[in-house]
Amino acid sequence: MRAGRAASRARSATACLVALGVAAVLLAPPALAASAEREPSIGPGLEWVAHRDNPFRQGDDADFINSDLAFTGDYLVQGNYAGFSIWDIADPAAPELVSAVSCPGGQGDISTVGDLVLISIDETMSDDSCEAARVPETTENWEGLRVFDISDPRAPRYAAAVRTRCGGHTHTVVPDPASADRVFVYMNAYSRGASLNCTGRNPLQIMEVPLAAPEDAAIVGELDLFDDETAFGPEDRVPGGAETRSTTGCHDITAYPAKGLAVAACRGDGLLLSIADPLAPVVLQRVRDPAVTFWHSGIFDNDATRIVFQDELGDGFINTCSPAFGADRGADAVWLIQPDGLVKAGTYKLPRAQSDLEKCVAHSGGLVPVPGRFIIAQAWLEGGVSVVDLTDPAAPVELTWFDRPDYGYSMDYTAGIWSVYHYDGYLYASDMYEGLEVLRLTDPVFADAARYDDTGLNPQTQPAYSWVWRAAPVVPTAAAERAPLETLSVEPAAIEPTDAAEVTVSLPPGSLTPGETADVWWMPTQAVLATAAAGADGSLAATTVALPGPLEPGRYDIVVRGDASAPRIALASVVVASSSPQHAPDAAETRATGGSAWWLLVLLPFGVALAYHAAIAWRRRRRVAR
Amino acid sequence: MTPTIRAAAVRAFGIAVATLMAVGASGCTGPAPDPSGTDFVTPAPPDGAESDDSARPDADGTTTGDGETTSADVAFIATMVEHHEQAVELAELAPGRVADPELADLAGLIAVTQAAEAESMRGWLERRRSADDAAAGHEHAESMAGEISRSTIDRAAELEGGAFDRLFVSAMIPHHRGALLMSEARLAESGDPAVARWARAIATSQALEIDRLLEIEARLPAG
């Protein structure tokens, strides 16, 4: 995905600086003063790669703010309270707006599955169309999940609308372990009281979306995640009908399908679920924590041994990142998944105090896939982006940040960065009003994270990251097993014993996953000789590598392994032989040049010794003569 | 500013904007915006859609749906500021008087959170009042449910230990239920959708606190 991307970046950056300078000089006093003052503070090892304005923005109108992000191939889909945007991020430094789909309804939580975009609405709309208006929830209304087909990303097609009981504040895509033809979607929402459709406890509604026939999407299951059956008696609501209980539904669920687990953040409760059967989730544990006000979301570490929960204290309308709130209120909480249940192990709060003109609270983020570490990138609204290492939950370390100052005034409602996720080597941040920010982590600790080739990501459906390139390939010894793997061309395949040699390897089209990163391994020392990108046709272009010497006679394996096509390997052998008839002329030539020096080395001491003895004999004869 | 200077300034501004646009179009690294004129796509509804034209904007632009700030919005926010201030006043009495440690913690949270929300809402009101002097929210002032009376505050100031805890809980639960009532009254009316979202947020946070207050109340020693 990233071959040849950044070629002209440095050149255009220079041009940009010049042009920006000109523009800044001309514009600075009247128009750009505010935005120039809003230059972000950027932490160490973080590069601000690109910015794109929110195409929907209407000044400070809160009905046009961006929300969450999802990724499919080279496309980034950005939810908005007024619809969604599709960005082409093939070059992360230059995102291109492919289309902006106008289809109002908050909060526009978004996912992608193949060519489908799913967007959930939990504002009560007049109907399910893209021309609907917002209506009070006590009147006839629609809310639920919209499904768009973006196989033509310039002209998305509205494929289906499925009404749910309380809409979908967020939703979570869960693959069907038995079939790649459909996915399940958990609709996460909670009731809001005196509503026409959405009162009392809102069960987890599970939807099925057939990928080839999205118009058949439908609710296929419904589940109560709470065991407090006694709740929601008459005393648990105010006269108008609004509930006074916490357990009315969930705010967000993060699934980790490879581990059969999910973590549900349900307002006043945190839940660990087994989703081994996605249609029948089982609550493994339910926890409450007096230090947590609003369980907003959770992120697993890659081993699924730890979870970090976000606490959206104040729902994004206030600044909780201030000395008044301190380090404990509104903090992320890290919990360990132990055999006997969840155990709280530490907290993390944004260390940079924000102005009270800003809205700041823990919001959405995701794992940065660094092997052996628990590093997340997380949004804190106007507190910006914080990249934090939670490997030792008792002593979290903020690694870097991106943080704009306040607007010079307080936004009426929520504002700032909604979410930030690591995708294919970059961080993408969705800013509600400002738009899209692309950032890059430059510290070498992120090299493996940057190398990980994502092909798509719904951040609330966590992938199991594997860094296959970090371990040497295993080559079979049995000839019958080796034969089908010997697809690698190597030139020359036979060489003479030498201190160093070069060979050229290549693979025909169709051998590798197009565009994937591949290593050339020298098996005798288990060393990577070269790293290259596969061609768009799955070939490996001729790649010359230096073989580490000395090369004694023998047969040695060279392996090419792609990150995506692993564990499959392509194999070839290099034969080092002391003499080979077919290469006689070359060998003779080598001996003629290299050989003379060798003889010199032998002859020189011999000559010196001869001269020495001759000199002694001569002196002896002279002495005798005297 | 003379007309000549103004024309020059306008021209300079135009050049600057054009330069910025060129920078954006060339795929600049860093903070340059991408100013491409966006063509918005509005897909047709799916087959079998539940279309309903009644709440859409009519030809003359009127609508029965939500939109601009209404007097219901202003009344809701104005009343909620006062309502929050009562909670803050009671919660700020807790240090030195409260006995239950979790209640002490919750009181601290209520004090700091509702003070910040009230400040936000005051700012919201001021911006609307300065923009439109006619928007005097008090004309539409709503009845305030769950009001914490002056006498309750005064009594709390005299109490400590378990007695303070019981008074706190018995005043704060109805207070928070009142906030829910006020929120749902707003949610039943038309107005700025962002205010509706704010009303939902307030209802949510206060419902969660009621839940916790009930838990604490259940284990408080009887007086």
mmCIF file with all atom_site columns, N, CA, C and O in Angstrom, chain A residues 500-541:
data_model
loop_
_atom_site.group_PDB
_atom_site.id
_atom_site.type_symbol
_atom_site.label_atom_id
_atom_site.label_alt_id
_atom_site.label_comp_id
_atom_site.label_asym_id
_atom_site.label_entity_id
_atom_site.label_seq_id
_atom_site.pdbx_PDB_ins_code
_atom_site.Cartn_x
_atom_site.Cartn_y
_atom_site.Cartn_z
_atom_site.occupancy
_atom_site.B_iso_or_equiv
_atom_site.pdbx_formal_charge
_atom_site.auth_seq_id
_atom_site.auth_comp_id
_atom_site.auth_asym_id
_atom_site.auth_atom_id
_atom_site.pdbx_PDB_model_num
ATOM 1   N N  . ALA A 1 500 ? 33.026 -13.191 -0.265  1.00 0.00 ? 500 ALA A N  1
ATOM 2   C CA . ALA A 1 500 ? 31.788 -12.447 -0.455  1.00 0.00 ? 500 ALA A CA 1
ATOM 3   C C  . ALA A 1 500 ? 31.310 -12.656 -1.872  1.00 0.00 ? 500 ALA A C  1
ATOM 4   O O  . ALA A 1 500 ? 32.114 -12.788 -2.778  1.00 0.00 ? 500 ALA A O  1
ATOM 5   N N  . ALA A 1 501 ? 29.976 -12.684 -2.034  1.00 0.00 ? 501 ALA A N  1
ATOM 6   C CA . ALA A 1 501 ? 29.421 -12.847 -3.378  1.00 0.00 ? 501 ALA A CA 1
ATOM 7   C C  . ALA A 1 501 ? 28.087 -12.133 -3.431  1.00 0.00 ? 501 ALA A C  1
ATOM 8   O O  . ALA A 1 501 ? 27.456 -11.883 -2.405  1.00 0.00 ? 501 ALA A O  1
ATOM 9   N N  . GLU A 1 502 ? 27.676 -11.826 -4.628  1.00 0.00 ? 502 GLU A N  1
ATOM 10  C CA . GLU A 1 502 ? 26.360 -11.213 -4.829  1.00 0.00 ? 502 GLU A CA 1
ATOM 11  C C  . GLU A 1 502 ? 25.529 -12.131 -5.689  1.00 0.00 ? 502 GLU A C  1
ATOM 12  O O  . GLU A 1 502 ? 26.047 -12.729 -6.653  1.00 0.00 ? 502 GLU A O  1
ATOM 13  N N  . VAL A 1 503 ? 24.246 -12.242 -5.326  1.00 0.00 ? 503 VAL A N  1
ATOM 14  C CA . VAL A 1 503 ? 23.319 -12.962 -6.196  1.00 0.00 ? 503 VAL A CA 1
ATOM 15  C C  . VAL A 1 503 ? 22.082 -12.086 -6.370  1.00 0.00 ? 503 VAL A C  1
ATOM 16  O O  . VAL A 1 503 ? 21.842 -11.158 -5.598  1.00 0.00 ? 503 VAL A O  1
ATOM 17  N N  . THR A 1 504 ? 21.320 -12.424 -7.412  1.00 0.00 ? 504 THR A N  1
ATOM 18  C CA . THR A 1 504 ? 20.104 -11.665 -7.697  1.00 0.00 ? 504 THR A CA 1
ATOM 19  C C  . THR A 1 504 ? 18.915 -12.611 -7.613  1.00 0.00 ? 504 THR A C  1
ATOM 20  O O  . THR A 1 504 ? 18.935 -13.670 -8.239  1.00 0.00 ? 504 THR A O  1
ATOM 21  N N  . VAL A 1 505 ? 17.897 -12.220 -6.803  1.00 0.00 ? 505 VAL A N  1
ATOM 22  C CA . VAL A 1 505 ? 16.706 -13.066 -6.664  1.00 0.00 ? 505 VAL A CA 1
ATOM 23  C C  . VAL A 1 505 ? 15.503 -12.367 -7.284  1.00 0.00 ? 505 VAL A C  1
ATOM 24  O O  . VAL A 1 505 ? 15.448 -11.132 -7.348  1.00 0.00 ? 505 VAL A O  1
ATOM 25  N N  . SER A 1 506 ? 14.538 -13.163 -7.715  1.00 0.00 ? 506 SER A N  1
ATOM 26  C CA . SER A 1 506 ? 13.301 -12.593 -8.269  1.00 0.00 ? 506 SER A CA 1
ATOM 27  C C  . SER A 1 506 ? 12.200 -13.642 -8.203  1.00 0.00 ? 506 SER A C  1
ATOM 28  O O  . SER A 1 506 ? 12.474 -14.846 -8.059  1.00 0.00 ? 506 SER A O  1
ATOM 29  N N  . LEU A 1 507 ? 10.952 -13.148 -8.274  1.00 0.00 ? 507 LEU A N  1
ATOM 30  C CA . LEU A 1 507 ? 9.788  -14.042 -8.251  1.00 0.00 ? 507 LEU A CA 1
ATOM 31  C C  . LEU A 1 507 ? 8.832  -13.629 -9.361  1.00 0.00 ? 507 LEU A C  1
ATOM 32  O O  . LEU A 1 507 ? 8.654  -12.422 -9.619  1.00 0.00 ? 507 LEU A O  1
ATOM 33  N N  . PRO A 1 508 ? 8.202  -14.595 -10.008 1.00 0.00 ? 508 PRO A N  1
ATOM 34  C CA . PRO A 1 508 ? 7.257  -14.248 -11.082 1.00 0.00 ? 508 PRO A CA 1
ATOM 35  C C  . PRO A 1 508 ? 5.952  -13.669 -10.517 1.00 0.00 ? 508 PRO A C  1
ATOM 36  O O  . PRO A 1 508 ? 5.675  -13.820 -9.326  1.00 0.00 ? 508 PRO A O  1
ATOM 37  N N  . PRO A 1 509 ? 5.154  -13.017 -11.376 1.00 0.00 ? 509 PRO A N  1
ATOM 38  C CA . PRO A 1 509 ? 3.859  -12.478 -10.941 1.00 0.00 ? 509 PRO A CA 1
ATOM 39  C C  . PRO A 1 509 ? 3.012  -13.540 -10.256 1.00 0.00 ? 509 PRO A C  1
ATOM 40  O O  . PRO A 1 509 ? 3.092  -14.713 -10.603 1.00 0.00 ? 509 PRO A O  1
ATOM 41  N N  . GLY A 1 510 ? 2.228  -13.113 -9.289  1.00 0.00 ? 510 GLY A N  1
ATOM 42  C CA . GLY A 1 510 ? 1.338  -14.027 -8.595  1.00 0.00 ? 510 GLY A CA 1
ATOM 43  C C  . GLY A 1 510 ? 1.981  -14.749 -7.431  1.00 0.00 ? 510 GLY A C  1
ATOM 44  O O  . GLY A 1 510 ? 1.315  -15.517 -6.734  1.00 0.00 ? 510 GLY A O  1
ATOM 45  N N  . SER A 1 511 ? 3.261  -14.520 -7.212  1.00 0.00 ? 511 SER A N  1
ATOM 46  C CA . SER A 1 511 ? 3.935  -15.233 -6.128  1.00 0.00 ? 511 SER A CA 1
ATOM 47  C C  . SER A 1 511 ? 3.649  -14.611 -4.768  1.00 0.00 ? 511 SER A C  1
ATOM 48  O O  . SER A 1 511 ? 3.588  -15.308 -3.757  1.00 0.00 ? 511 SER A O  1
ATOM 49  N N  . LEU A 1 512 ? 3.504  -13.284 -4.749  1.00 0.00 ? 512 LEU A N  1
ATOM 50  C CA . LEU A 1 512 ? 3.326  -12.573 -3.487  1.00 0.00 ? 512 LEU A CA 1
ATOM 51  C C  . LEU A 1 512 ? 1.994  -11.827 -3.509  1.00 0.00 ? 512 LEU A C  1
ATOM 52  O O  . LEU A 1 512 ? 1.363  -11.681 -4.555  1.00 0.00 ? 512 LEU A O  1
ATOM 53  N N  . THR A 1 513 ? 1.586  -11.360 -2.327  1.00 0.00 ? 513 THR A N  1
ATOM 54  C CA . THR A 1 513 ? 0.408  -10.499 -2.262  1.00 0.00 ? 513 THR A CA 1
ATOM 55  C C  . THR A 1 513 ? 0.804  -9.134  -2.841  1.00 0.00 ? 513 THR A C  1
ATOM 56  O O  . THR A 1 513 ? 1.826  -8.574  -2.427  1.00 0.00 ? 513 THR A O  1
ATOM 57  N N  . PRO A 1 514 ? 0.043  -8.629  -3.794  1.00 0.00 ? 514 PRO A N  1
ATOM 58  C CA . PRO A 1 514 ? 0.444  -7.366  -4.428  1.00 0.00 ? 514 PRO A CA 1
ATOM 59  C C  . PRO A 1 514 ? 0.756  -6.271  -3.403  1.00 0.00 ? 514 PRO A C  1
ATOM 60  O O  . PRO A 1 514 ? -0.020 -6.042  -2.484  1.00 0.00 ? 514 PRO A O  1
ATOM 61  N N  . GLY A 1 515 ? 1.902  -5.661  -3.563  1.00 0.00 ? 515 GLY A N  1
ATOM 62  C CA . GLY A 1 515 ? 2.267  -4.525  -2.730  1.00 0.00 ? 515 GLY A CA 1
ATOM 63  C C  . GLY A 1 515 ? 2.831  -4.865  -1.368  1.00 0.00 ? 515 GLY A C  1
ATOM 64  O O  . GLY A 1 515 ? 3.308  -3.978  -0.658  1.00 0.00 ? 515 GLY A O  1
ATOM 65  N N  . GLU A 1 516 ? 2.774  -6.127  -0.975  1.00 0.00 ? 516 GLU A N  1
ATOM 66  C CA . GLU A 1 516 ? 3.221  -6.451  0.379   1.00 0.00 ? 516 GLU A CA 1
ATOM 67  C C  . GLU A 1 516 ? 4.730  -6.259  0.531   1.00 0.00 ? 516 GLU A C  1
ATOM 68  O O  . GLU A 1 516 ? 5.482  -6.286  -0.446  1.00 0.00 ? 516 GLU A O  1
ATOM 69  N N  . THR A 1 517 ? 5.158  -6.083  1.767   1.00 0.00 ? 517 THR A N  1
ATOM 70  C CA . THR A 1 517 ? 6.572  -5.976  2.062   1.00 0.00 ? 517 THR A CA 1
ATOM 71  C C  . THR A 1 517 ? 7.136  -7.386  2.209   1.00 0.00 ? 517 THR A C  1
ATOM 72  O O  . THR A 1 517 ? 6.524  -8.230  2.858   1.00 0.00 ? 517 THR A O  1
ATOM 73  N N  . ALA A 1 518 ? 8.300  -7.609  1.579   1.00 0.00 ? 518 ALA A N  1
ATOM 74  C CA . ALA A 1 518 ? 8.899  -8.957  1.626   1.00 0.00 ? 518 ALA A CA 1
ATOM 75  C C  . ALA A 1 518 ? 10.367 -8.848  1.996   1.00 0.00 ? 518 ALA A C  1
ATOM 76  O O  . ALA A 1 518 ? 11.054 -7.904  1.606   1.00 0.00 ? 518 ALA A O  1
ATOM 77  N N  . ASP A 1 519 ? 10.833 -9.825  2.761   1.00 0.00 ? 519 ASP A N  1
ATOM 78  C CA . ASP A 1 519 ? 12.237 -9.899  3.145   1.00 0.00 ? 519 ASP A CA 1
ATOM 79  C C  . ASP A 1 519 ? 12.932 -11.006 2.376   1.00 0.00 ? 519 ASP A C  1
ATOM 80  O O  . ASP A 1 519 ? 12.344 -12.058 2.109   1.00 0.00 ? 519 ASP A O  1
ATOM 81  N N  . VAL A 1 520 ? 14.217 -10.778 2.043   1.00 0.00 ? 520 VAL A N  1
ATOM 82  C CA . VAL A 1 520 ? 15.077 -11.832 1.497   1.00 0.00 ? 520 VAL A CA 1
ATOM 83  C C  . VAL A 1 520 ? 15.941 -12.326 2.662   1.00 0.00 ? 520 VAL A C  1
ATOM 84  O O  . VAL A 1 520 ? 16.719 -11.557 3.229   1.00 0.00 ? 520 VAL A O  1
ATOM 85  N N  . TRP A 1 521 ? 15.738 -13.599 3.017   1.00 0.00 ? 521 TRP A N  1
ATOM 86  C CA . TRP A 1 521 ? 16.438 -14.172 4.183   1.00 0.00 ? 521 TRP A CA 1
ATOM 87  C C  . TRP A 1 521 ? 17.598 -15.043 3.724   1.00 0.00 ? 521 TRP A C  1
ATOM 88  O O  . TRP A 1 521 ? 17.457 -15.850 2.803   1.00 0.00 ? 521 TRP A O  1
ATOM 89  N N  . TRP A 1 522 ? 18.731 -14.970 4.372   1.00 0.00 ? 522 TRP A N  1
ATOM 90  C CA . TRP A 1 522 ? 19.885 -15.850 4.200   1.00 0.00 ? 522 TRP A CA 1
ATOM 91  C C  . TRP A 1 522 ? 19.851 -16.813 5.370   1.00 0.00 ? 522 TRP A C  1
ATOM 92  O O  . TRP A 1 522 ? 20.112 -16.434 6.510   1.00 0.00 ? 522 TRP A O  1
ATOM 93  N N  . MET A 1 523 ? 19.460 -18.038 5.085   1.00 0.00 ? 523 MET A N  1
ATOM 94  C CA . MET A 1 523 ? 19.152 -18.960 6.174   1.00 0.00 ? 523 MET A CA 1
ATOM 95  C C  . MET A 1 523 ? 20.363 -19.407 7.004   1.00 0.00 ? 523 MET A C  1
ATOM 96  O O  . MET A 1 523 ? 20.212 -19.669 8.201   1.00 0.00 ? 523 MET A O  1
ATOM 97  N N  . PRO A 1 524 ? 21.584 -19.517 6.381   1.00 0.00 ? 524 PRO A N  1
ATOM 98  C CA . PRO A 1 524 ? 22.718 -19.985 7.221   1.00 0.00 ? 524 PRO A CA 1
ATOM 99  C C  . PRO A 1 524 ? 22.905 -19.120 8.466   1.00 0.00 ? 524 PRO A C  1
ATOM 100 O O  . PRO A 1 524 ? 23.264 -19.635 9.524   1.00 0.00 ? 524 PRO A O  1
ATOM 101 N N  . THR A 1 525 ? 22.694 -17.813 8.342   1.00 0.00 ? 525 THR A N  1
ATOM 102 C CA . THR A 1 525 ? 22.867 -16.949 9.514   1.00 0.00 ? 525 THR A CA 1
ATOM 103 C C  . THR A 1 525 ? 21.538 -16.358 9.974   1.00 0.00 ? 525 THR A C  1
ATOM 104 O O  . THR A 1 525 ? 21.511 -15.526 10.876  1.00 0.00 ? 525 THR A O  1
ATOM 105 N N  . GLN A 1 526 ? 20.434 -16.773 9.347   1.00 0.00 ? 526 GLN A N  1
ATOM 106 C CA . GLN A 1 526 ? 19.104 -16.249 9.666   1.00 0.00 ? 526 GLN A CA 1
ATOM 107 C C  . GLN A 1 526 ? 19.115 -14.722 9.649   1.00 0.00 ? 526 GLN A C  1
ATOM 108 O O  . GLN A 1 526 ? 18.646 -14.057 10.583  1.00 0.00 ? 526 GLN A O  1
ATOM 109 N N  . ALA A 1 527 ? 19.696 -14.173 8.549   1.00 0.00 ? 527 ALA A N  1
ATOM 110 C CA . ALA A 1 527 ? 19.811 -12.723 8.440   1.00 0.00 ? 527 ALA A CA 1
ATOM 111 C C  . ALA A 1 527 ? 18.971 -12.229 7.272   1.00 0.00 ? 527 ALA A C  1
ATOM 112 O O  . ALA A 1 527 ? 18.820 -12.929 6.263   1.00 0.00 ? 527 ALA A O  1
ATOM 113 N N  . VAL A 1 528 ? 18.399 -11.014 7.433   1.00 0.00 ? 528 VAL A N  1
ATOM 114 C CA . VAL A 1 528 ? 17.660 -10.385 6.336   1.00 0.00 ? 528 VAL A CA 1
ATOM 115 C C  . VAL A 1 528 ? 18.668 -9.647  5.465   1.00 0.00 ? 528 VAL A C  1
ATOM 116 O O  . VAL A 1 528 ? 19.395 -8.773  5.939   1.00 0.00 ? 528 VAL A O  1
ATOM 117 N N  . LEU A 1 529 ? 18.719 -10.024 4.182   1.00 0.00 ? 529 LEU A N  1
ATOM 118 C CA . LEU A 1 529 ? 19.677 -9.398  3.266   1.00 0.00 ? 529 LEU A CA 1
ATOM 119 C C  . LEU A 1 529 ? 19.075 -8.181  2.584   1.00 0.00 ? 529 LEU A C  1
ATOM 120 O O  . LEU A 1 529 ? 19.790 -7.259  2.212   1.00 0.00 ? 529 LEU A O  1
ATOM 121 N N  . ALA A 1 530 ? 17.761 -8.195  2.373   1.00 0.00 ? 530 ALA A N  1
ATOM 122 C CA . ALA A 1 530 ? 17.105 -7.072  1.693   1.00 0.00 ? 530 ALA A CA 1
ATOM 123 C C  . ALA A 1 530 ? 15.628 -7.098  2.021   1.00 0.00 ? 530 ALA A C  1
ATOM 124 O O  . ALA A 1 530 ? 15.069 -8.148  2.364   1.00 0.00 ? 530 ALA A O  1
ATOM 125 N N  . THR A 1 531 ? 15.001 -5.928  1.960   1.00 0.00 ? 531 THR A N  1
ATOM 126 C CA . THR A 1 531 ? 13.558 -5.800  2.150   1.00 0.00 ? 531 THR A CA 1
ATOM 127 C C  . THR A 1 531 ? 13.021 -5.029  0.954   1.00 0.00 ? 531 THR A C  1
ATOM 128 O O  . THR A 1 531 ? 13.563 -3.987  0.600   1.00 0.00 ? 531 THR A O  1
ATOM 129 N N  . ALA A 1 532 ? 11.997 -5.575  0.319   1.00 0.00 ? 532 ALA A N  1
ATOM 130 C CA . ALA A 1 532 ? 11.476 -4.953  -0.900  1.00 0.00 ? 532 ALA A CA 1
ATOM 131 C C  . ALA A 1 532 ? 9.960  -5.039  -0.898  1.00 0.00 ? 532 ALA A C  1
ATOM 132 O O  . ALA A 1 532 ? 9.364  -5.794  -0.135  1.00 0.00 ? 532 ALA A O  1
ATOM 133 N N  . ALA A 1 533 ? 9.341  -4.233  -1.745  1.00 0.00 ? 533 ALA A N  1
ATOM 134 C CA . ALA A 1 533 ? 7.885  -4.265  -1.881  1.00 0.00 ? 533 ALA A CA 1
ATOM 135 C C  . ALA A 1 533 ? 7.522  -5.109  -3.092  1.00 0.00 ? 533 ALA A C  1
ATOM 136 O O  . ALA A 1 533 ? 8.145  -4.986  -4.149  1.00 0.00 ? 533 ALA A O  1
ATOM 137 N N  . ALA A 1 534 ? 6.540  -5.975  -2.939  1.00 0.00 ? 534 ALA A N  1
ATOM 138 C CA . ALA A 1 534 ? 6.071  -6.783  -4.062  1.00 0.00 ? 534 ALA A CA 1
ATOM 139 C C  . ALA A 1 534 ? 5.425  -5.877  -5.098  1.00 0.00 ? 534 ALA A C  1
ATOM 140 O O  . ALA A 1 534 ? 4.858  -4.834  -4.766  1.00 0.00 ? 534 ALA A O  1
ATOM 141 N N  . GLY A 1 535 ? 5.520  -6.276  -6.349  1.00 0.00 ? 535 GLY A N  1
ATOM 142 C CA . GLY A 1 535 ? 4.896  -5.504  -7.408  1.00 0.00 ? 535 GLY A CA 1
ATOM 143 C C  . GLY A 1 535 ? 3.379  -5.609  -7.355  1.00 0.00 ? 535 GLY A C  1
ATOM 144 O O  . GLY A 1 535 ? 2.817  -6.437  -6.620  1.00 0.00 ? 535 GLY A O  1
ATOM 145 N N  . ALA A 1 536 ? 2.713  -4.766  -8.144  1.00 0.00 ? 536 ALA A N  1
ATOM 146 C CA . ALA A 1 536 ? 1.247  -4.784  -8.181  1.00 0.00 ? 536 ALA A CA 1
ATOM 147 C C  . ALA A 1 536 ? 0.739  -6.112  -8.745  1.00 0.00 ? 536 ALA A C  1
ATOM 148 O O  . ALA A 1 536 ? -0.416 -6.477  -8.540  1.00 0.00 ? 536 ALA A O  1
ATOM 149 N N  . ASP A 1 537 ? 1.603  -6.839  -9.471  1.00 0.00 ? 537 ASP A N  1
ATOM 150 C CA . ASP A 1 537 ? 1.209  -8.139  -10.015 1.00 0.00 ? 537 ASP A CA 1
ATOM 151 C C  . ASP A 1 537 ? 1.664  -9.293  -9.113  1.00 0.00 ? 537 ASP A C  1
ATOM 152 O O  . ASP A 1 537 ? 1.578  -10.453 -9.486  1.00 0.00 ? 537 ASP A O  1
ATOM 153 N N  . GLY A 1 538 ? 2.161  -8.965  -7.933  1.00 0.00 ? 538 GLY A N  1
ATOM 154 C CA . GLY A 1 538 ? 2.591  -10.010 -7.012  1.00 0.00 ? 538 GLY A CA 1
ATOM 155 C C  . GLY A 1 538 ? 3.964  -10.562 -7.330  1.00 0.00 ? 538 GLY A C  1
ATOM 156 O O  . GLY A 1 538 ? 4.344  -11.599 -6.794  1.00 0.00 ? 538 GLY A O  1
ATOM 157 N N  . SER A 1 539 ? 4.703  -9.881  -8.173  1.00 0.00 ? 539 SER A N  1
ATOM 158 C CA . SER A 1 539 ? 6.061  -10.349 -8.486  1.00 0.00 ? 539 SER A CA 1
ATOM 159 C C  . SER A 1 539 ? 7.052  -9.716  -7.524  1.00 0.00 ? 539 SER A C  1
ATOM 160 O O  . SER A 1 539 ? 6.721  -8.773  -6.801  1.00 0.00 ? 539 SER A O  1
ATOM 161 N N  . LEU A 1 540 ? 8.266  -10.291 -7.529  1.00 0.00 ? 540 LEU A N  1
ATOM 162 C CA . LEU A 1 540 ? 9.370  -9.621  -6.842  1.00 0.00 ? 540 LEU A CA 1
ATOM 163 C C  . LEU A 1 540 ? 10.380 -9.250  -7.920  1.00 0.00 ? 540 LEU A C  1
ATOM 164 O O  . LEU A 1 540 ? 10.946 -10.121 -8.584  1.00 0.00 ? 540 LEU A O  1
ATOM 165 N N  . ALA A 1 541 ? 10.595 -7.959  -8.092  1.00 0.00 ? 541 ALA A N  1
ATOM 166 C CA . ALA A 1 541 ? 11.547 -7.505  -9.106  1.00 0.00 ? 541 ALA A CA 1
ATOM 167 C C  . ALA A 1 541 ? 12.940 -7.995  -8.729  1.00 0.00 ? 541 ALA A C  1
ATOM 168 O O  . ALA A 1 541 ? 13.221 -8.262  -7.550  1.00 0.00 ? 541 ALA A O  1
#
